[in-house]
CSV table of C-alpha atoms in Angstrom, one decimal:
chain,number,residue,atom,x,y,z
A,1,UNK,CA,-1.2,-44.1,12.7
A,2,UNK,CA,0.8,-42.9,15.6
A,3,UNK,CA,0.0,-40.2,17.8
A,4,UNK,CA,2.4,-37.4,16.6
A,5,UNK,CA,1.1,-38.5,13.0
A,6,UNK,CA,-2.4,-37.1,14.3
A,7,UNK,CA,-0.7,-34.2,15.7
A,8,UNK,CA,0.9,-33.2,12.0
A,9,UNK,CA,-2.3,-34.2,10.1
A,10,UNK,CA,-4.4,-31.8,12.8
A,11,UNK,CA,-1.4,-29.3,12.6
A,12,UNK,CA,-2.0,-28.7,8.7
A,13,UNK,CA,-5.7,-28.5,8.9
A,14,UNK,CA,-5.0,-26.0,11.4
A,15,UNK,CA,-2.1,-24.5,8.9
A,16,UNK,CA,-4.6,-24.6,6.3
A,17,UNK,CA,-7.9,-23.0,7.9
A,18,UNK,CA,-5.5,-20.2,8.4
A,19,UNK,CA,-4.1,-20.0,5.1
A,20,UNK,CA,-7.4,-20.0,3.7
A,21,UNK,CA,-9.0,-17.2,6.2
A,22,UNK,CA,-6.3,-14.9,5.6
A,23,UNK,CA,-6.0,-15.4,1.7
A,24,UNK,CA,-10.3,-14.8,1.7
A,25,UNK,CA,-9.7,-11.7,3.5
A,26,UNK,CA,-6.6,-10.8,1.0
A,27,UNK,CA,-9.2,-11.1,-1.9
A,28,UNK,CA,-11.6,-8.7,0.7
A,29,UNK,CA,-9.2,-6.0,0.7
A,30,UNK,CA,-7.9,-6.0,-3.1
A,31,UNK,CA,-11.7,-5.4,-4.1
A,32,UNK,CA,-12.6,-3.1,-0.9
A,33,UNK,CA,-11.4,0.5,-2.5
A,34,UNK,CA,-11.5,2.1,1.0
A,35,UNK,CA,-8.7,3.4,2.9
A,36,UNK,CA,-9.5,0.6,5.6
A,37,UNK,CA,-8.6,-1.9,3.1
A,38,UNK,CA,-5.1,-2.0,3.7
A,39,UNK,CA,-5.3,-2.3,7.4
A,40,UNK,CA,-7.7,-5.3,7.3
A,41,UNK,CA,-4.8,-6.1,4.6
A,42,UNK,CA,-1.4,-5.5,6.5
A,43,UNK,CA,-3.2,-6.2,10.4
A,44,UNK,CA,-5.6,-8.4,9.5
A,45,UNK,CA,-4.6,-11.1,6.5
A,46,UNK,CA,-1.1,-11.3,6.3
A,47,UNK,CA,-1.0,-12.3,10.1
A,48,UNK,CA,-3.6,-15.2,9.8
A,49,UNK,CA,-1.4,-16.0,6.6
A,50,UNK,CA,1.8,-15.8,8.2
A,51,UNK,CA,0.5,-18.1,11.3
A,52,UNK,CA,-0.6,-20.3,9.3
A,53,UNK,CA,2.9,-19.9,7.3
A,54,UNK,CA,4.5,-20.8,10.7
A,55,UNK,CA,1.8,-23.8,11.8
A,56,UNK,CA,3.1,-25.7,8.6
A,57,UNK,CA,6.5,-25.3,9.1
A,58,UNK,CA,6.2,-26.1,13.0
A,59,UNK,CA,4.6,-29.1,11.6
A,60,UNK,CA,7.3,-30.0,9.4
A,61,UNK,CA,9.8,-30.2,13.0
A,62,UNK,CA,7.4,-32.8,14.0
A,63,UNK,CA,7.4,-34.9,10.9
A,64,UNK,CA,12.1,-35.1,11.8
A,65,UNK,CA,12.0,-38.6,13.5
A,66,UNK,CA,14.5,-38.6,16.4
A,67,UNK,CA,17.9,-40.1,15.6
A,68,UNK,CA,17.9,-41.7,18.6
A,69,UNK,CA,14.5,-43.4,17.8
A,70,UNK,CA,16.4,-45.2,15.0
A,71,UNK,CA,19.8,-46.0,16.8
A,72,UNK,CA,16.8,-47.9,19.5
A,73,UNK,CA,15.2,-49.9,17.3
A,74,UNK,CA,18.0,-51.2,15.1
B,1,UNK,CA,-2.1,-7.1,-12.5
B,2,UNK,CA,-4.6,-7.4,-9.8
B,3,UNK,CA,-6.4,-10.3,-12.0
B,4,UNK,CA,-3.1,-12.4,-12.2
B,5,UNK,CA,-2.7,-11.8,-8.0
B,6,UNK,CA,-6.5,-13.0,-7.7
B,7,UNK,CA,-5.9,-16.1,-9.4
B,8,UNK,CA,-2.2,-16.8,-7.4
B,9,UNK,CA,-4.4,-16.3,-4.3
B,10,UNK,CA,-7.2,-18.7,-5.6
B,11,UNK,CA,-4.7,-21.3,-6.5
B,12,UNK,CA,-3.4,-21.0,-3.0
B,13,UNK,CA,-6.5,-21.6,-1.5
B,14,UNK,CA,-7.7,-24.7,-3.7
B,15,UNK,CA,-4.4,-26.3,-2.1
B,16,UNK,CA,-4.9,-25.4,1.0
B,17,UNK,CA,-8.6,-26.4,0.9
B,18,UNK,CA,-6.9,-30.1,-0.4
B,19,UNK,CA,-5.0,-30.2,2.9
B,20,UNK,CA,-8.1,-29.2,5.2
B,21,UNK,CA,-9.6,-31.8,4.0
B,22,UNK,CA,-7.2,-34.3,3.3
B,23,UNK,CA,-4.2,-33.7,5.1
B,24,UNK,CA,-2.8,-37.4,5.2
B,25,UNK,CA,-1.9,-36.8,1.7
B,26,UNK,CA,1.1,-35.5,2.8
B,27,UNK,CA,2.3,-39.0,3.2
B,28,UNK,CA,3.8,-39.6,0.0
B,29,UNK,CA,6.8,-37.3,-0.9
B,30,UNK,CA,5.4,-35.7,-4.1
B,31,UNK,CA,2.3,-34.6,-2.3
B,32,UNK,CA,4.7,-33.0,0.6
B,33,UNK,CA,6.5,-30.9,-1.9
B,34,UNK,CA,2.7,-29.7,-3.2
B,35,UNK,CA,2.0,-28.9,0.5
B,36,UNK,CA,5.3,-26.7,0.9
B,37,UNK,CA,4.5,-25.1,-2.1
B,38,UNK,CA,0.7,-24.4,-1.2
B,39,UNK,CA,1.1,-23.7,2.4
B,40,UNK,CA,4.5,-21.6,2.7
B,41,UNK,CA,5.4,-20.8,-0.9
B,42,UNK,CA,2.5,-19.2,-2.7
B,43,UNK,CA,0.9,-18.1,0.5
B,44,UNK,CA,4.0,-15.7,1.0
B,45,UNK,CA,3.9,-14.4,-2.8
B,46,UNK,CA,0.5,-13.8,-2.3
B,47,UNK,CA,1.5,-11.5,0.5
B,48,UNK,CA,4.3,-10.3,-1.5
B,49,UNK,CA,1.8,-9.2,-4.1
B,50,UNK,CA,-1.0,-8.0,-2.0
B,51,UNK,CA,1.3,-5.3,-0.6
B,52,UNK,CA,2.8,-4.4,-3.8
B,53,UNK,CA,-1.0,-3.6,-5.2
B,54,UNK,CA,-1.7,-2.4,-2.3
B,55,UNK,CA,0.7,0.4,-2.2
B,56,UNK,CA,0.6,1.2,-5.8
B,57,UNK,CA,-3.1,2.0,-5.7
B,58,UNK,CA,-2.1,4.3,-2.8
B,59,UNK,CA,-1.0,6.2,-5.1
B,60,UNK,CA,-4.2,6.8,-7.4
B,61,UNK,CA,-5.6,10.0,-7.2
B,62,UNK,CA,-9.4,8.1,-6.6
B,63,UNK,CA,-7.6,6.4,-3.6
B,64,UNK,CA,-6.4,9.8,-2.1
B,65,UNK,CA,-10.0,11.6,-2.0
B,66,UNK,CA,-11.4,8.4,-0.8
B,67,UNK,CA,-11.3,9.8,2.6
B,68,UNK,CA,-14.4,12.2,3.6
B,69,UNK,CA,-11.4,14.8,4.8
B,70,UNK,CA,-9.4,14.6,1.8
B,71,UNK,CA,-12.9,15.2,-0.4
B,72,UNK,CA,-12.1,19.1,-0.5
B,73,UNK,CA,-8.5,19.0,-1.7
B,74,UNK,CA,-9.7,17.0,-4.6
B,75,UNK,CA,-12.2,19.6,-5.3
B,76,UNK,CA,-9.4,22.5,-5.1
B,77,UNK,CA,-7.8,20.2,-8.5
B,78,UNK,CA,-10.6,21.8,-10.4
B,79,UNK,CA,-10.6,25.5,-9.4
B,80,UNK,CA,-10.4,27.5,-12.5
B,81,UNK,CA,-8.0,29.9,-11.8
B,82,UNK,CA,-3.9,29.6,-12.9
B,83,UNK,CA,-2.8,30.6,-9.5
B,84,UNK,CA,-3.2,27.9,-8.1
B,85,UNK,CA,-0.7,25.5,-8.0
B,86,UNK,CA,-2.1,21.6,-7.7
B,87,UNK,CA,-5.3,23.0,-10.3
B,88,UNK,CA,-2.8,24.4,-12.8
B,89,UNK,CA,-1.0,21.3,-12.3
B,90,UNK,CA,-3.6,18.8,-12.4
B,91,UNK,CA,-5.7,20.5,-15.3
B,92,UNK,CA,-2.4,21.1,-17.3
B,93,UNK,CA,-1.3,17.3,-16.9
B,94,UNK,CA,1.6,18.6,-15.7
B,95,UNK,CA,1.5,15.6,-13.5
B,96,UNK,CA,-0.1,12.3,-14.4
B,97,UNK,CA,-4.0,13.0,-13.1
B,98,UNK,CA,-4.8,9.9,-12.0
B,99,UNK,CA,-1.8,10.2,-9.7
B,100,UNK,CA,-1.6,13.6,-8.8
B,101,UNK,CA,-1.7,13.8,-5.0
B,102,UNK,CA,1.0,11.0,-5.1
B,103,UNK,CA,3.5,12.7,-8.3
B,104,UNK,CA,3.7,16.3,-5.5
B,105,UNK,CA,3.5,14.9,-1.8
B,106,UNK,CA,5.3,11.5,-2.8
B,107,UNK,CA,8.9,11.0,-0.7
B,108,UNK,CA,11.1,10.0,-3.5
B,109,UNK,CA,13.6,8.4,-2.0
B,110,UNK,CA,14.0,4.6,-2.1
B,111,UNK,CA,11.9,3.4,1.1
B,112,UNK,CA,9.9,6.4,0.0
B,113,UNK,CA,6.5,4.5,-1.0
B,114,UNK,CA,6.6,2.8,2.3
B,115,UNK,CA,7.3,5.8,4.7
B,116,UNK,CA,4.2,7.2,2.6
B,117,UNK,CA,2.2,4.2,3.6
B,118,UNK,CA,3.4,4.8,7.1
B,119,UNK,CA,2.4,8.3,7.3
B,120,UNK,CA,-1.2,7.1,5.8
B,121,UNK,CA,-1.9,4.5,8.9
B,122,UNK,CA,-1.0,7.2,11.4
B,123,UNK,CA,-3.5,9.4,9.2
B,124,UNK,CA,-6.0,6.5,9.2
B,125,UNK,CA,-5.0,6.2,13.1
B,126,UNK,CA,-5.5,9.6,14.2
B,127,UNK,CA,-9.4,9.6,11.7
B,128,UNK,CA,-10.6,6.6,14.1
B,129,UNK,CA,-9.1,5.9,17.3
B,130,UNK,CA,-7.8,10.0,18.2
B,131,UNK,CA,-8.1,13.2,17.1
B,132,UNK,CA,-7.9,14.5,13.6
B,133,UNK,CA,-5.6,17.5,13.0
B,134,UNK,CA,-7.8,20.7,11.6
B,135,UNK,CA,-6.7,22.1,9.4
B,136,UNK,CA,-4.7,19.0,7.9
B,137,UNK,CA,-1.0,19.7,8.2
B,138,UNK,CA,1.8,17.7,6.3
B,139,UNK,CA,4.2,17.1,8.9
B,140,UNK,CA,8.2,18.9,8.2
B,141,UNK,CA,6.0,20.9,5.8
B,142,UNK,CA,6.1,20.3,2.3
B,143,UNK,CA,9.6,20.3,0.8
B,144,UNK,CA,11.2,22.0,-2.2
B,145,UNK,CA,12.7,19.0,-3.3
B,146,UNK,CA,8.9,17.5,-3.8
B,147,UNK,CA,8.9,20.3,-6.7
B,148,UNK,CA,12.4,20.2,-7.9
B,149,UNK,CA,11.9,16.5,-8.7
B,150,UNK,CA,10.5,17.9,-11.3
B,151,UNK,CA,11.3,21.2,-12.2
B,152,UNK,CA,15.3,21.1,-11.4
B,153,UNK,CA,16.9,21.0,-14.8
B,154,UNK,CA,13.4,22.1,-16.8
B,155,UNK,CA,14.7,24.7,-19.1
B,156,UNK,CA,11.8,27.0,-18.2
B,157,UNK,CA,12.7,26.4,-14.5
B,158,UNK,CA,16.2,27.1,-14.7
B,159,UNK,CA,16.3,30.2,-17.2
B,160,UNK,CA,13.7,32.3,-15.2
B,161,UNK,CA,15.4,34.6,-13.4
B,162,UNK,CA,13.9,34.8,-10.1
B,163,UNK,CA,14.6,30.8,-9.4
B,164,UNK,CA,18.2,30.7,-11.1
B,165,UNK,CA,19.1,33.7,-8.7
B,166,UNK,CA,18.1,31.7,-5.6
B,167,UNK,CA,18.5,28.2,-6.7
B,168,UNK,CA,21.1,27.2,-3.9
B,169,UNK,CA,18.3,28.4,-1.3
B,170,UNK,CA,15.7,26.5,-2.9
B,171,UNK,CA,17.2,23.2,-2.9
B,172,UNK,CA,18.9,23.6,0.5
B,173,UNK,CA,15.0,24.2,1.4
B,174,UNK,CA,16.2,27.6,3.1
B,175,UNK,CA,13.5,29.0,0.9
B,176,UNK,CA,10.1,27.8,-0.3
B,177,UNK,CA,8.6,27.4,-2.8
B,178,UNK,CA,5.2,27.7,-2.0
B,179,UNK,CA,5.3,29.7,1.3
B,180,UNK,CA,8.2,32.4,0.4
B,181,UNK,CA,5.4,34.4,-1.1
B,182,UNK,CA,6.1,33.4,-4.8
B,183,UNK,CA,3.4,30.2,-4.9
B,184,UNK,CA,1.9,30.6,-2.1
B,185,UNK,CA,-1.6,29.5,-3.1
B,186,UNK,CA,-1.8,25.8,-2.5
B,187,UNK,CA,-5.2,23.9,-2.0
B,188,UNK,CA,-6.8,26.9,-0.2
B,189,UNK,CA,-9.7,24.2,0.9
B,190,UNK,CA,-11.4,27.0,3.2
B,191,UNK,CA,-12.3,29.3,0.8
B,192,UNK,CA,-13.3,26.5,-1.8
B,193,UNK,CA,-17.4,27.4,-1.7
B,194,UNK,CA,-16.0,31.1,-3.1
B,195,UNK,CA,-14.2,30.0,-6.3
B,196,UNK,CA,-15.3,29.1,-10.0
B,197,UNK,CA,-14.6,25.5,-10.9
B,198,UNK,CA,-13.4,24.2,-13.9
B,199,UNK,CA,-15.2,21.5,-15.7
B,200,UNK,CA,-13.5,19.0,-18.3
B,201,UNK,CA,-14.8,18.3,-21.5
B,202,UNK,CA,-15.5,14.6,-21.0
């Protein structure tokens, strides 16, 4: 396991935790019938969501090998 | 609806839960296309969805008088007496009841719904972090076209000869509807604890 193989795995837990938090808070608001439900909604979940959103795909940059990593070793 | 977007969301989190705690199954290629899908994909319908129910039940009458300030104006839906216009509205089902604040102060254009929501967070802004206006005003005032949705091209509407006389200056918005002097009695929350109240039969 290489380093930046860590780095990915502890990037998608991170991406995931995220995901997870915001979604839970998602569910919050849809059975919350209070006018505050849509901020903790809109403020609230969709920007844990959409971090974590952006975590995984920052991890998926990490995940491209160099090209010049390949042209080394052969 | 809100039962389908409640199991999309719990879907999404079951895969995300597989990736917090196995993340290195993202190793083998079918398991990365699983994480794109649970991480990026449904995770942005779910949003998707979440504000499309959210705004929709915006626009429920129960929603509307879920604010303490708004309590009164959904009292003034039951005052029995024809001259007012949201009772005779709302008792007359001349707008769907459970949407009644939304079918006469919607903005029916097509970013309409959101502007509305808009307008609500600086409503929900101005409850909690400033000052509340008193008496509650509806900012530009409230617009002939909000009635004429409706009423433009009603045959009652259009043959009485008071509004076909004026009907250029009424949707120009030159003249109004409600404060011209010909419906003129709106809400009227301030004299509410005065009136007779209608109760349905249910």
């Amino acid at each position: 396991m290489t380093p930046s193989e860590i780095g990915i795995r502890r990037l998608l837990q991170v991406s995931s935790a995220l995901v997870i938090a915001g979604l839970l808070l998602e569910i919050v608001s849809l059975v919350w019938f209070h006018p505050l439900s849509f901020v903790l909604f809109a403020f609230v979940a969709v920007s844990l969501i959409g971090l974590g959103i952006l975590v995984y795909l920052l991890s998926l940059i990490f995940v491209v090998t160099p090209i010049t990593n390949h042209r080394n070793s052969k | 609806m809100i039962g389908i977007l409640i199991c999309q969301i719990a879907l999404s989190i079951v895969l995300a839960a597989v990736f917090l705690i196995r993340p290195s199954l993202t190793s083998a290629a079918g398991w990365k296309i699983v994480a794109f899908i649970g991480l990026s994909v449904l995770p942005a319908l779910c949003i998707v969805g979440g504000l499309n129910t959210h705004v929709q039940r915006s626009e429920q009458t129960q929603f509307c008088i879920s604010c303490h300030v708004m309590i009164p104006y959904g009292q003034s839906l039951y005052v029995d007496d024809p001259s007012h216009i949201p009772a005779q509205h709302f008792q007359n089902h001349r707008v769907p009841p459970d949407m009644a604040c939304y079918s006469c102060h919607a903005d029916y254009s097509i970013y309409g719904p959101l502007e509305d929501k808009m307008q609500g967070l600086k409503r929900i802004y101005m409850q909690y972090v400033s000052t509340p206006p008193n008496p509650i005003t509806i900012p530009g005032g409230f617009k002939n076209a909000q009635c004429l949705h409706c009423h433009l091209g009603a045959r009652s509407f259009e043959e009485n000869p008071v509004h076909a006389a004026m009907i250029d200056s009424l949707k120009s918005n030159q003249t109004s509807c409600l404060t011209s002097g010909c419906h003129d009695t709106a809400h009227d929350v301030a004299n509410l604890d005065h009136r007779k109240f209608w109760k349905p039969a249910q």
